[in-house]
C-alpha positions as a printed Julia matrix, in Angstrom:
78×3 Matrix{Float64}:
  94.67  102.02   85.23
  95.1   104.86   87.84
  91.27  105.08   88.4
  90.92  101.67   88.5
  93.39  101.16   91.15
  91.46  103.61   93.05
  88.15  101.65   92.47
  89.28   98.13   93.41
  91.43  100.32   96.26
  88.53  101.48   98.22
  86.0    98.79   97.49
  89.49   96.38   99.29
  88.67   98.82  102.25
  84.8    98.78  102.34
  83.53   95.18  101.36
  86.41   92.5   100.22
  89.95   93.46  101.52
  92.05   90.54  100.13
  91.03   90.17   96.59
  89.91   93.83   95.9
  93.53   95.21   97.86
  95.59   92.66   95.8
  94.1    93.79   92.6
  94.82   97.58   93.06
  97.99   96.87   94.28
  98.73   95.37   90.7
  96.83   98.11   89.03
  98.48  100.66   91.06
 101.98   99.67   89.99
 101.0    99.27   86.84
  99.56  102.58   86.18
 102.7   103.99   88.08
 104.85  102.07   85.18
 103.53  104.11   82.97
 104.48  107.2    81.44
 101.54  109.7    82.01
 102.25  111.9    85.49
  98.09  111.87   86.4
  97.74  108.39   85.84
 100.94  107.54   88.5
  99.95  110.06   90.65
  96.39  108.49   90.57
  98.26  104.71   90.46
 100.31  105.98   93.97
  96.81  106.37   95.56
  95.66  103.13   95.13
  98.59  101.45   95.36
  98.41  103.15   99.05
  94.93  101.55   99.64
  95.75   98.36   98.38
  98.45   98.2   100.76
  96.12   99.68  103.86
  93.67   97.02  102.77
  95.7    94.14  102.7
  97.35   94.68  105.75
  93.88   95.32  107.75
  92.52   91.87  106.03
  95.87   90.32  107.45
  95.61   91.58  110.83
  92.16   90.48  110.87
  92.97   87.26  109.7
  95.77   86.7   112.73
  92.96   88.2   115.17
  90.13   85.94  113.69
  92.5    82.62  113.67
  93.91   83.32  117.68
  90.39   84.03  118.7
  90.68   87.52  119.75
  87.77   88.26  117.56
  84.6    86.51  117.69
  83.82   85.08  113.79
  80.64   83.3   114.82
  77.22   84.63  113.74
  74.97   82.62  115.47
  72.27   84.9   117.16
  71.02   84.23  120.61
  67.82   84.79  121.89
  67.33   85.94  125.26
């Protein structure tokens, strides 16, 4: 579980922040519940990037929705 909070951890950084930063959240204090030291220690870590990831896909939610960031893609020739 510690590894694979780490996994769905950084991929909640690099390509899908809610789902991926939800699930190691959940994996992450999962893998701290249990009793092996490694395994929290690794379960800590991506409970940390969970967190880092969904508060990045929040805040870019809030900056997407007030219009502080530009969301279209529409590509102008000229």
């Amino acid at each position: 579980m510690g590894i694979a909070s780490i996994v769905t951890g950084v991929l909640g950084l690099i390509c899908c922040p809610g789902l991926f930063s939800v699930a190691a959240i959940i994996t992450g204090y999962l893998a701290k519940k249990d009793g092996n030291p490694e395994n929290a220690k690794l379960g800590k870590i991506g409970l940390i990037l969970g967190i880092v990831g969904l508060v990045l896909a929040i805040l870019w939610g809030i900056l997407a929705a007030t219009g502080v960031i530009d969301t279209s893609f529409s590509a102008s020739a000229g």
